[in-house]
Each structure stands twice: as structure tokens, then as C-alpha cells.
């Protein structure tokens, strides 16, 4: 398919409408058949559940052009499962996982001309979401919902090369014990906005949130999981029931163990251990891994041995291997890649 005439090399991470989006409505206890539409406007009641009580959950994923010219989506089955889990936690009807995959396949195929070419560093971002649509004034779940998914081409996260981040230990809590930190709900991200704006105003790139119960264990940032490398090259990721189960993190853990032969530990990580780590990164859909060079705890600096100029050597290998799988340069584990035909 002929690609759109877009300056792929200068795309940022911003919304650019594409031609089609997928819509399905839930009413009287069932989802309708759903369809693709060109209409990018959502019309709902002023009293809709999503507006009154933040009843909305979402996902984020990407489609790529591989080295051999195929259009693929990376591990969408895990996005389907996580959206289901998120919806159920907020008393929303889950969109069936098989229909989710079919919707993504239809959507990407319809917008395939917007999938950036191989080698551009860009990709097609896919945003599926569900929200309550009918009027709700009492505090209760909505009765009617809409599932939508749209696409937008986005540029590479690291424009001009990798620059390790400086982050601060936040005084704010990201998630409450037994709360909603483990699901991808809009309300979690709304809570993080003041904290990230504050961090940026103070000259930091991101926040490190500690567990809200004891404030002694590393949790995550507002939009990414942490990944550490010890001085003996063990890959360590924090484990907690208030951390979002990042698909990128789970993929990197598999890559570390099965492709690179590294020891892997998923366990609670005391903040006290951070000063002894060799490398640190933030992992998520947008960048795969963003290297962290410095962590500041109320004026006390923890400088990673990997430095402030480039990724650490193990982090770089993890990044290169996972992006190699996504772009078709390396063979993927079974079931990781959904080809759009």
C-alpha cells in the first residue's frame, strides 16, 4: 500500500487524525456488531458516566512496518486481556478479547497508509478505550458504554539520540493499597498530572513513586515501569499489586532471560537498594526503555554508573533485542506478532 505523504522523520508524539476509527456500543446488556467510521466526534449526555465519575479505561499499543515490509502489531492479545481486567475493576462491561483483536486488525488495515515506513523510527500508535455514555447522577456504574479505537502516527521517542533522564522521588502517592494502580484507568493518570507538572517545573523529567503504605519500596512512574540492572548483570523489576502490569516490561523480562541469558528477578525493590544498581530504565510502549541517569531524593543524588550520555550496556542490549523483534529483524516468540493482512 502506498504511504501517505507525511514527513515521517519529523513526527512528534501528538494526535494526527487518520481516516478510520472503530466504534461499538453497549446497551441492554450486549455489545452491538461494531463498525469502522470516518466520524471522529463523540456525542454524549452532559451527565454521562465518564464525565461525572471518570468511568473510563484505555490501552496503548503500536503497529510497525517490518524490515521485510509487513505491517504488524506487537502482542495485542495482552492489551485485550488488560483492557478486560481494567473494565471489570471499574464495573464496566469487558469488550470481548477476540473482538478486540478483530477490531484492531480492521482498524490498522483501514489506516495502513499511515503506518510509517521501516527505518523512519516512527510507528502507528493505537488507542482503544471504553467509557460510560448514559446519564448517571447517583454514584453507580453506567448502563451504557462505548468502545472506541483510533490510530495516530507518532515519531520516535528519542529525537536526536538517547538522553538519560533525571528523575525525583515524589512526595505524592500514585496508587493506594488495594486501589486501582494495577489497571489502566484514566483516573490514575489524572491523579499523576499535578505531580508530573510539578516535577517538570523543578527541572526533572519524571517522578519515582514509592509504595504509599510504607514509602520504602520502588513502585513506578506515572506512565512506565522501572527496570534495574545490578552490578552482576541481574535484571530486576519491582513487584507490587499496585503496579500496572506493563506489556513492555513483561516482554523485556522474557527477552533478558531467553534471548540474552541473563538472570531475572521480579520482586519488591527497597529504595535503599537503588544506590547500588548499575543501570536503571523506564519501560513502556512509547520508548521501550528510557534510560535513567540520575535519581534525586530530596536533594540527595543517586548517579547511575551508566552515566548521563547513553544507555547502559545491558539496557542497550535489551532495547536492541526487543525492537529487533518488533521490527522483524529478529525472530519473535510464538504469538508475539499479529500480522495485518
mmCIF file of C-alpha atoms in Angstrom:
data_model
loop_
_atom_site.group_PDB
_atom_site.id
_atom_site.type_symbol
_atom_site.label_atom_id
_atom_site.label_comp_id
_atom_site.label_asym_id
_atom_site.label_seq_id
_atom_site.Cartn_x
_atom_site.Cartn_y
_atom_site.Cartn_z
ATOM 1 C CA UNK A 1 0.000 0.000 0.000
ATOM 2 C CA UNK A 2 1.257 3.486 -0.851
ATOM 3 C CA UNK A 3 2.079 5.500 2.265
ATOM 4 C CA UNK A 4 0.683 8.961 2.979
ATOM 5 C CA UNK A 5 2.837 11.959 2.088
ATOM 6 C CA UNK A 6 3.917 12.711 5.660
ATOM 7 C CA UNK A 7 7.270 13.976 6.917
ATOM 8 C CA UNK A 8 7.821 10.775 8.901
ATOM 9 C CA UNK A 9 11.189 11.876 10.260
ATOM 10 C CA UNK A 10 9.756 14.937 11.995
ATOM 11 C CA UNK A 11 6.699 13.426 13.673
ATOM 12 C CA UNK A 12 6.287 14.111 17.369
ATOM 13 C CA UNK A 13 4.160 12.247 19.899
ATOM 14 C CA UNK A 14 0.953 14.137 19.129
ATOM 15 C CA UNK A 15 -2.519 13.412 17.775
ATOM 16 C CA UNK A 16 -2.918 13.386 14.000
ATOM 17 C CA UNK A 17 -6.350 12.150 12.842
ATOM 18 C CA UNK A 18 -6.380 9.218 10.453
ATOM 19 C CA UNK A 19 -9.238 8.231 8.171
ATOM 20 C CA UNK A 20 -10.974 5.490 10.153
ATOM 21 C CA UNK A 21 -11.752 4.601 13.751
ATOM 22 C CA UNK A 22 -13.637 1.630 15.228
ATOM 23 C CA UNK A 23 -16.799 2.046 17.336
ATOM 24 C CA UNK A 24 -19.039 -0.397 19.198
ATOM 25 C CA UNK A 25 -21.840 0.457 21.651
ATOM 26 C CA UNK A 26 -23.036 -1.465 24.718
ATOM 27 C CA UNK A 27 -26.744 -1.282 25.544
ATOM 28 C CA UNK A 28 -29.302 -3.614 27.149
ATOM 29 C CA UNK A 29 -26.556 -5.951 28.300
ATOM 30 C CA UNK A 30 -24.789 -6.550 24.976
ATOM 31 C CA UNK A 31 -22.242 -5.038 22.596
ATOM 32 C CA UNK A 32 -23.501 -4.296 19.092
ATOM 33 C CA UNK A 33 -21.687 -5.528 15.982
ATOM 34 C CA UNK A 34 -19.372 -2.513 15.802
ATOM 35 C CA UNK A 35 -18.013 -0.857 12.671
ATOM 36 C CA UNK A 36 -15.399 1.420 11.210
ATOM 37 C CA UNK A 37 -16.371 5.068 10.810
ATOM 38 C CA UNK A 38 -14.869 8.292 9.500
ATOM 39 C CA UNK A 39 -16.580 10.346 12.228
ATOM 40 C CA UNK A 40 -14.047 11.382 14.868
ATOM 41 C CA UNK A 41 -16.581 13.179 17.099
ATOM 42 C CA UNK A 42 -18.130 11.672 20.237
ATOM 43 C CA UNK A 43 -21.572 12.955 21.276
ATOM 44 C CA UNK A 44 -22.719 12.068 24.807
ATOM 45 C CA UNK A 45 -25.004 13.401 27.514
ATOM 46 C CA UNK A 46 -23.734 16.182 29.759
ATOM 47 C CA UNK A 47 -24.443 13.757 32.604
ATOM 48 C CA UNK A 48 -22.587 10.780 31.063
ATOM 49 C CA UNK A 49 -20.938 8.405 33.497
ATOM 50 C CA UNK A 50 -17.495 9.132 32.099
ATOM 51 C CA UNK A 51 -17.902 12.873 32.776
ATOM 52 C CA UNK A 52 -19.362 12.551 36.263
ATOM 53 C CA UNK A 53 -17.447 9.617 37.755
ATOM 54 C CA UNK A 54 -14.445 9.037 35.445
ATOM 55 C CA UNK A 55 -15.658 5.640 34.260
ATOM 56 C CA UNK A 56 -13.104 5.087 31.523
ATOM 57 C CA UNK A 57 -10.274 2.661 30.803
ATOM 58 C CA UNK A 58 -7.842 2.585 27.900
ATOM 59 C CA UNK A 59 -4.896 0.855 26.226
ATOM 60 C CA UNK A 60 -1.881 1.927 24.193
ATOM 61 C CA UNK A 61 -0.132 -0.135 21.522
ATOM 62 C CA UNK A 62 1.688 0.261 18.212
ATOM 63 C CA UNK A 63 1.736 -1.023 14.639
ATOM 64 C CA UNK A 64 5.027 -1.171 12.750
ATOM 65 C CA UNK A 65 6.359 -1.752 9.264
ATOM 66 C CA UNK A 66 8.892 -4.582 9.489
ATOM 67 C CA UNK A 67 12.168 -4.869 7.638
ATOM 68 C CA UNK A 68 10.538 -7.095 5.022
ATOM 69 C CA UNK A 69 7.590 -4.714 4.514
ATOM 70 C CA UNK A 70 4.874 -6.394 6.597
ATOM 71 C CA UNK A 71 2.525 -4.435 8.862
ATOM 72 C CA UNK A 72 2.447 -5.918 12.355
ATOM 73 C CA UNK A 73 1.077 -5.203 15.837
ATOM 74 C CA UNK A 74 3.050 -6.204 18.920
ATOM 75 C CA UNK A 75 1.341 -8.547 21.442
ATOM 76 C CA UNK A 76 -2.222 -7.157 21.118
ATOM 77 C CA UNK A 77 -3.634 -10.172 22.973
ATOM 78 C CA UNK A 78 -2.092 -8.808 26.182
ATOM 79 C CA UNK A 79 -3.698 -5.419 25.590
ATOM 80 C CA UNK A 80 -7.048 -7.168 25.110
ATOM 81 C CA UNK A 81 -6.650 -9.014 28.415
ATOM 82 C CA UNK A 82 -5.504 -5.916 30.312
ATOM 83 C CA UNK A 83 -8.415 -3.844 28.977
ATOM 84 C CA UNK A 84 -10.778 -6.589 30.143
ATOM 85 C CA UNK A 85 -9.225 -6.599 33.615
ATOM 86 C CA UNK A 86 -9.359 -2.798 33.808
ATOM 87 C CA UNK A 87 -13.014 -2.670 32.762
ATOM 88 C CA UNK A 88 -14.083 -5.302 35.263
ATOM 89 C CA UNK A 89 -12.371 -3.437 38.120
ATOM 90 C CA UNK A 90 -14.445 -0.323 37.329
ATOM 91 C CA UNK A 91 -17.695 -2.329 36.937
ATOM 92 C CA UNK A 92 -17.721 -1.833 33.188
ATOM 93 C CA UNK A 93 -18.578 -4.500 30.608
ATOM 94 C CA UNK A 94 -15.424 -6.006 29.121
ATOM 95 C CA UNK A 95 -15.073 -5.840 25.363
ATOM 96 C CA UNK A 96 -14.591 -9.485 24.256
ATOM 97 C CA UNK A 97 -10.922 -10.276 23.665
ATOM 98 C CA UNK A 98 -11.481 -11.940 20.292
ATOM 99 C CA UNK A 99 -13.498 -8.954 19.106
ATOM 100 C CA UNK A 100 -10.799 -6.601 20.396
ATOM 101 C CA UNK A 101 -8.222 -8.331 18.191
ATOM 102 C CA UNK A 102 -10.569 -8.245 15.203
ATOM 103 C CA UNK A 103 -11.255 -4.536 15.770
ATOM 104 C CA UNK A 104 -7.533 -3.743 15.901
ATOM 105 C CA UNK A 105 -6.933 -5.776 12.740
ATOM 106 C CA UNK A 106 -9.718 -3.918 10.888
ATOM 107 C CA UNK A 107 -8.569 -0.537 12.181
ATOM 108 C CA UNK A 108 -4.916 -0.890 11.261
ATOM 109 C CA UNK A 109 -5.775 -2.338 7.859
ATOM 110 C CA UNK A 110 -8.068 0.632 7.156
ATOM 111 C CA UNK A 111 -5.339 3.085 8.156
ATOM 112 C CA UNK A 112 -2.372 1.141 6.769
ATOM 113 C CA UNK A 113 -1.251 4.106 4.653
ATOM 114 C CA UNK A 114 -0.479 5.878 7.945
ATOM 115 C CA UNK A 115 1.826 3.145 9.258
ATOM 116 C CA UNK A 116 5.275 4.781 8.963
ATOM 117 C CA UNK A 117 7.821 3.093 6.690
ATOM 118 C CA UNK A 118 10.566 0.877 8.081
ATOM 119 C CA UNK A 119 13.636 2.781 9.175
ATOM 120 C CA UNK A 120 11.803 6.047 9.889
ATOM 121 C CA UNK A 121 11.834 5.429 13.638
ATOM 122 C CA UNK A 122 8.115 6.206 13.685
ATOM 123 C CA UNK A 123 5.091 3.954 14.264
ATOM 124 C CA UNK A 124 1.302 3.959 14.250
ATOM 125 C CA UNK A 125 0.009 4.426 17.796
ATOM 126 C CA UNK A 126 -3.291 2.672 18.578
ATOM 127 C CA UNK A 127 -5.555 3.870 21.383
ATOM 128 C CA UNK A 128 -8.508 1.590 22.327
ATOM 129 C CA UNK A 129 -10.754 2.764 25.180
ATOM 130 C CA UNK A 130 -14.149 2.233 26.852
ATOM 131 C CA UNK A 131 -16.260 4.845 28.605
ATOM 132 C CA UNK A 132 -19.686 5.226 30.222
ATOM 133 C CA UNK A 133 -22.124 7.111 27.971
ATOM 134 C CA UNK A 134 -25.588 7.285 29.555
ATOM 135 C CA UNK A 135 -26.671 9.836 32.198
ATOM 136 C CA UNK A 136 -25.571 8.880 35.747
ATOM 137 C CA UNK A 137 -26.195 11.307 38.619
ATOM 138 C CA UNK A 138 -26.173 8.854 41.532
ATOM 139 C CA UNK A 139 -22.851 7.241 42.356
ATOM 140 C CA UNK A 140 -23.178 3.974 40.455
ATOM 141 C CA UNK A 141 -21.910 2.333 37.249
ATOM 142 C CA UNK A 142 -23.315 3.473 33.928
ATOM 143 C CA UNK A 143 -25.681 1.199 31.996
ATOM 144 C CA UNK A 144 -24.428 2.054 28.519
ATOM 145 C CA UNK A 145 -20.876 2.226 27.174
ATOM 146 C CA UNK A 146 -18.880 2.819 24.039
ATOM 147 C CA UNK A 147 -15.735 1.033 22.908
ATOM 148 C CA UNK A 148 -13.656 3.077 20.504
ATOM 149 C CA UNK A 149 -10.208 2.734 18.971
ATOM 150 C CA UNK A 150 -8.331 5.279 16.879
ATOM 151 C CA UNK A 151 -4.855 5.487 15.389
ATOM 152 C CA UNK A 152 -2.315 8.264 15.000
ATOM 153 C CA UNK A 153 1.205 8.180 13.528
ATOM 154 C CA UNK A 154 3.867 9.137 16.069
ATOM 155 C CA UNK A 155 7.562 9.815 15.853
ATOM 156 C CA UNK A 156 10.456 8.182 17.678
ATOM 157 C CA UNK A 157 10.596 8.832 21.399
ATOM 158 C CA UNK A 158 14.302 9.737 21.309
ATOM 159 C CA UNK A 159 14.644 12.580 18.820
ATOM 160 C CA UNK A 160 18.306 13.345 18.283
ATOM 161 C CA UNK A 161 19.506 10.368 20.271
ATOM 162 C CA UNK A 162 19.139 8.957 23.760
ATOM 163 C CA UNK A 163 19.474 11.329 26.702
ATOM 164 C CA UNK A 164 19.281 9.649 30.116
ATOM 165 C CA UNK A 165 16.598 11.097 32.370
ATOM 166 C CA UNK A 166 16.881 12.837 35.712
ATOM 167 C CA UNK A 167 14.008 11.886 37.994
ATOM 168 C CA UNK A 168 12.913 12.811 41.502
ATOM 169 C CA UNK A 169 11.476 10.773 44.336
ATOM 170 C CA UNK A 170 7.946 12.137 44.566
ATOM 171 C CA UNK A 171 6.188 13.287 47.715
ATOM 172 C CA UNK A 172 2.905 12.300 46.084
ATOM 173 C CA UNK A 173 1.424 8.791 46.059
ATOM 174 C CA UNK A 174 0.498 7.235 42.747
ATOM 175 C CA UNK A 175 -1.838 4.491 43.985
ATOM 176 C CA UNK A 176 -3.459 3.374 47.224
ATOM 177 C CA UNK A 177 -3.055 -0.148 48.630
ATOM 178 C CA UNK A 178 -5.920 -2.282 47.252
ATOM 179 C CA UNK A 179 -6.795 0.600 44.899
ATOM 180 C CA UNK A 180 -6.634 0.908 41.115
ATOM 181 C CA UNK A 181 -2.885 1.158 40.480
ATOM 182 C CA UNK A 182 -2.853 -2.209 38.709
ATOM 183 C CA UNK A 183 -5.342 -1.198 35.989
ATOM 184 C CA UNK A 184 -5.106 1.269 33.101
ATOM 185 C CA UNK A 185 -7.826 3.688 34.179
ATOM 186 C CA UNK A 186 -7.981 7.328 33.157
ATOM 187 C CA UNK A 187 -8.432 8.353 36.792
ATOM 188 C CA UNK A 188 -4.930 7.060 37.663
ATOM 189 C CA UNK A 189 -3.375 9.323 35.057
ATOM 190 C CA UNK A 190 -5.442 12.326 36.133
ATOM 191 C CA UNK A 191 -4.036 11.884 39.640
ATOM 192 C CA UNK A 192 -0.471 11.971 38.299
ATOM 193 C CA UNK A 193 -0.796 15.215 36.301
ATOM 194 C CA UNK A 194 -0.073 17.615 39.166
ATOM 195 C CA UNK A 195 2.917 15.540 40.228
ATOM 196 C CA UNK A 196 4.471 15.462 36.742
ATOM 197 C CA UNK A 197 3.852 19.167 36.123
ATOM 198 C CA UNK A 198 5.493 19.892 39.478
ATOM 199 C CA UNK A 199 8.470 17.682 38.596
ATOM 200 C CA UNK A 200 8.924 19.437 35.250
ATOM 201 C CA UNK A 201 8.746 22.852 36.921
ATOM 202 C CA UNK A 202 11.534 21.740 39.245
ATOM 203 C CA UNK A 203 13.695 20.618 36.314
ATOM 204 C CA UNK A 204 13.116 16.848 36.458
ATOM 205 C CA UNK A 205 11.991 14.580 33.641
ATOM 206 C CA UNK A 206 9.853 12.200 35.686
ATOM 207 C CA UNK A 207 8.809 11.030 39.148
ATOM 208 C CA UNK A 208 9.724 7.910 41.046
ATOM 209 C CA UNK A 209 6.736 6.881 43.145
ATOM 210 C CA UNK A 210 7.315 4.812 46.276
ATOM 211 C CA UNK A 211 4.709 2.495 47.766
ATOM 212 C CA UNK A 212 2.086 4.521 49.581
ATOM 213 C CA UNK A 213 1.832 2.147 52.549
ATOM 214 C CA UNK A 214 5.438 2.350 53.783
ATOM 215 C CA UNK A 215 7.190 4.686 51.286
ATOM 216 C CA UNK A 216 10.205 2.366 51.298
ATOM 217 C CA UNK A 217 9.728 0.338 48.076
ATOM 218 C CA UNK A 218 10.065 1.455 44.454
ATOM 219 C CA UNK A 219 6.792 1.329 42.521
ATOM 220 C CA UNK A 220 6.738 3.047 39.085
ATOM 221 C CA UNK A 221 6.425 6.435 37.390
ATOM 222 C CA UNK A 222 3.152 7.927 36.243
ATOM 223 C CA UNK A 223 3.315 6.082 32.930
ATOM 224 C CA UNK A 224 6.099 3.477 32.973
ATOM 225 C CA UNK A 225 7.535 0.586 34.986
ATOM 226 C CA UNK A 226 11.057 0.584 36.405
ATOM 227 C CA UNK A 227 13.737 -1.861 35.326
ATOM 228 C CA UNK A 228 17.104 -2.114 37.099
ATOM 229 C CA UNK A 229 20.367 -3.871 36.280
ATOM 230 C CA UNK A 230 22.526 -4.936 39.210
ATOM 231 C CA UNK A 231 26.325 -4.819 39.156
ATOM 232 C CA UNK A 232 26.369 -8.569 38.459
ATOM 233 C CA UNK A 233 24.065 -8.077 35.415
ATOM 234 C CA UNK A 234 20.863 -9.343 37.005
ATOM 235 C CA UNK A 235 17.706 -7.736 35.613
ATOM 236 C CA UNK A 236 15.402 -6.668 38.453
ATOM 237 C CA UNK A 237 11.873 -5.271 38.205
ATOM 238 C CA UNK A 238 9.696 -4.161 41.147
ATOM 239 C CA UNK A 239 6.817 -6.435 42.069
ATOM 240 C CA UNK A 240 3.706 -4.991 43.692
ATOM 241 C CA UNK A 241 -0.061 -5.342 43.410
ATOM 242 C CA UNK A 242 -0.348 -1.578 42.821
ATOM 243 C CA UNK A 243 1.929 -1.501 39.749
ATOM 244 C CA UNK A 244 0.435 -1.540 36.241
ATOM 245 C CA UNK A 245 1.440 -4.809 34.524
ATOM 246 C CA UNK A 246 3.385 -3.281 31.638
ATOM 247 C CA UNK A 247 3.403 -5.379 28.475
ATOM 248 C CA UNK A 248 6.783 -3.912 27.525
ATOM 249 C CA UNK A 249 8.230 -4.833 30.927
ATOM 250 C CA UNK A 250 6.960 -8.403 30.663
ATOM 251 C CA UNK A 251 8.423 -8.645 27.163
ATOM 252 C CA UNK A 252 11.806 -7.285 28.284
ATOM 253 C CA UNK A 253 11.941 -9.781 31.140
ATOM 254 C CA UNK A 254 11.380 -12.615 28.669
ATOM 255 C CA UNK A 255 13.999 -11.198 26.301
ATOM 256 C CA UNK A 256 16.523 -10.861 29.141
ATOM 257 C CA UNK A 257 16.114 -14.469 30.180
ATOM 258 C CA UNK A 258 15.533 -16.286 26.885
ATOM 259 C CA UNK A 259 17.451 -14.175 24.344
ATOM 260 C CA UNK A 260 20.295 -12.733 26.412
ATOM 261 C CA UNK A 261 20.679 -15.488 29.026
ATOM 262 C CA UNK A 262 20.504 -13.067 31.947
ATOM 263 C CA UNK A 263 19.283 -13.776 35.447
ATOM 264 C CA UNK A 264 15.916 -12.133 36.130
ATOM 265 C CA UNK A 265 14.236 -11.192 39.401
ATOM 266 C CA UNK A 266 10.711 -9.833 39.824
ATOM 267 C CA UNK A 267 10.483 -8.831 43.472
ATOM 268 C CA UNK A 268 9.848 -5.916 45.830
ATOM 269 C CA UNK A 269 12.724 -3.463 45.433
ATOM 270 C CA UNK A 270 13.583 -1.431 48.554
ATOM 271 C CA UNK A 271 14.511 2.136 47.643
ATOM 272 C CA UNK A 272 17.621 1.629 49.751
ATOM 273 C CA UNK A 273 18.910 -0.766 47.052
ATOM 274 C CA UNK A 274 18.704 1.774 44.229
ATOM 275 C CA UNK A 275 22.069 3.378 45.061
ATOM 276 C CA UNK A 276 23.746 0.009 44.458
ATOM 277 C CA UNK A 277 22.257 -0.566 40.976
ATOM 278 C CA UNK A 278 24.399 -0.303 37.834
ATOM 279 C CA UNK A 279 21.652 0.753 35.404
ATOM 280 C CA UNK A 280 18.069 1.979 35.572
ATOM 281 C CA UNK A 281 15.396 2.430 32.914
ATOM 282 C CA UNK A 282 11.723 3.243 32.496
ATOM 283 C CA UNK A 283 9.918 0.803 30.218
ATOM 284 C CA UNK A 284 6.711 1.327 28.303
ATOM 285 C CA UNK A 285 5.094 1.429 24.867
ATOM 286 C CA UNK A 286 6.337 4.894 23.889
ATOM 287 C CA UNK A 287 10.095 4.385 24.162
ATOM 288 C CA UNK A 288 10.558 0.670 25.009
ATOM 289 C CA UNK A 289 13.236 1.744 27.528
ATOM 290 C CA UNK A 290 14.089 5.283 28.621
ATOM 291 C CA UNK A 291 17.444 5.248 30.448
ATOM 292 C CA UNK A 292 17.672 6.954 33.835
ATOM 293 C CA UNK A 293 20.956 8.642 34.667
ATOM 294 C CA UNK A 294 20.197 10.321 37.984
ATOM 295 C CA UNK A 295 17.644 9.922 40.778
ATOM 296 C CA UNK A 296 17.258 12.760 43.292
ATOM 297 C CA UNK A 297 15.816 12.027 46.729
ATOM 298 C CA UNK A 298 15.071 15.387 48.355
ATOM 299 C CA UNK A 299 18.417 16.845 47.364
ATOM 300 C CA UNK A 300 20.445 13.653 47.669
ATOM 301 C CA UNK A 301 21.654 12.497 44.236
ATOM 302 C CA UNK A 302 21.973 8.882 43.151
ATOM 303 C CA UNK A 303 24.007 8.798 39.933
ATOM 304 C CA UNK A 304 23.825 5.604 37.896
ATOM 305 C CA UNK A 305 27.249 4.242 36.861
ATOM 306 C CA UNK A 306 25.891 4.065 33.297
ATOM 307 C CA UNK A 307 26.078 7.868 33.230
ATOM 308 C CA UNK A 308 24.168 10.742 31.645
ATOM 309 C CA UNK A 309 25.189 10.360 27.988
ATOM 310 C CA UNK A 310 23.883 6.976 26.800
ATOM 311 C CA UNK A 311 22.073 3.789 27.749
ATOM 312 C CA UNK A 312 23.917 1.342 29.946
ATOM 313 C CA UNK A 313 25.276 -1.734 28.088
ATOM 314 C CA UNK A 314 22.643 -4.212 29.319
ATOM 315 C CA UNK A 315 19.809 -1.732 28.840
ATOM 316 C CA UNK A 316 21.041 -1.160 25.280
ATOM 317 C CA UNK A 317 21.056 -4.902 24.553
ATOM 318 C CA UNK A 318 17.520 -5.233 25.884
ATOM 319 C CA UNK A 319 16.365 -2.291 23.776
ATOM 320 C CA UNK A 320 18.072 -3.536 20.619
ATOM 321 C CA UNK A 321 16.702 -7.058 21.038
ATOM 322 C CA UNK A 322 13.098 -6.090 21.706
ATOM 323 C CA UNK A 323 12.983 -3.502 18.919
ATOM 324 C CA UNK A 324 14.620 -6.088 16.659
ATOM 325 C CA UNK A 325 11.723 -8.441 17.398
ATOM 326 C CA UNK A 326 9.140 -5.704 16.829
ATOM 327 C CA UNK A 327 10.693 -4.670 13.512
ATOM 328 C CA UNK A 328 11.136 -8.193 12.201
ATOM 329 C CA UNK A 329 14.942 -8.214 12.340
ATOM 330 C CA UNK A 330 14.873 -10.993 14.953
ATOM 331 C CA UNK A 331 12.583 -13.999 15.188
ATOM 332 C CA UNK A 332 9.738 -13.374 17.610
ATOM 333 C CA UNK A 333 8.449 -15.825 20.210
ATOM 334 C CA UNK A 334 5.299 -17.588 19.082
ATOM 335 C CA UNK A 335 2.210 -15.401 19.325
ATOM 336 C CA UNK A 336 4.002 -12.086 19.895
ATOM 337 C CA UNK A 337 3.386 -10.603 16.451
ATOM 338 C CA UNK A 338 -0.018 -10.134 14.786
ATOM 339 C CA UNK A 339 0.417 -9.540 11.069
ATOM 340 C CA UNK A 340 -2.133 -7.310 9.360
ATOM 341 C CA UNK A 341 -3.230 -8.870 6.057
#
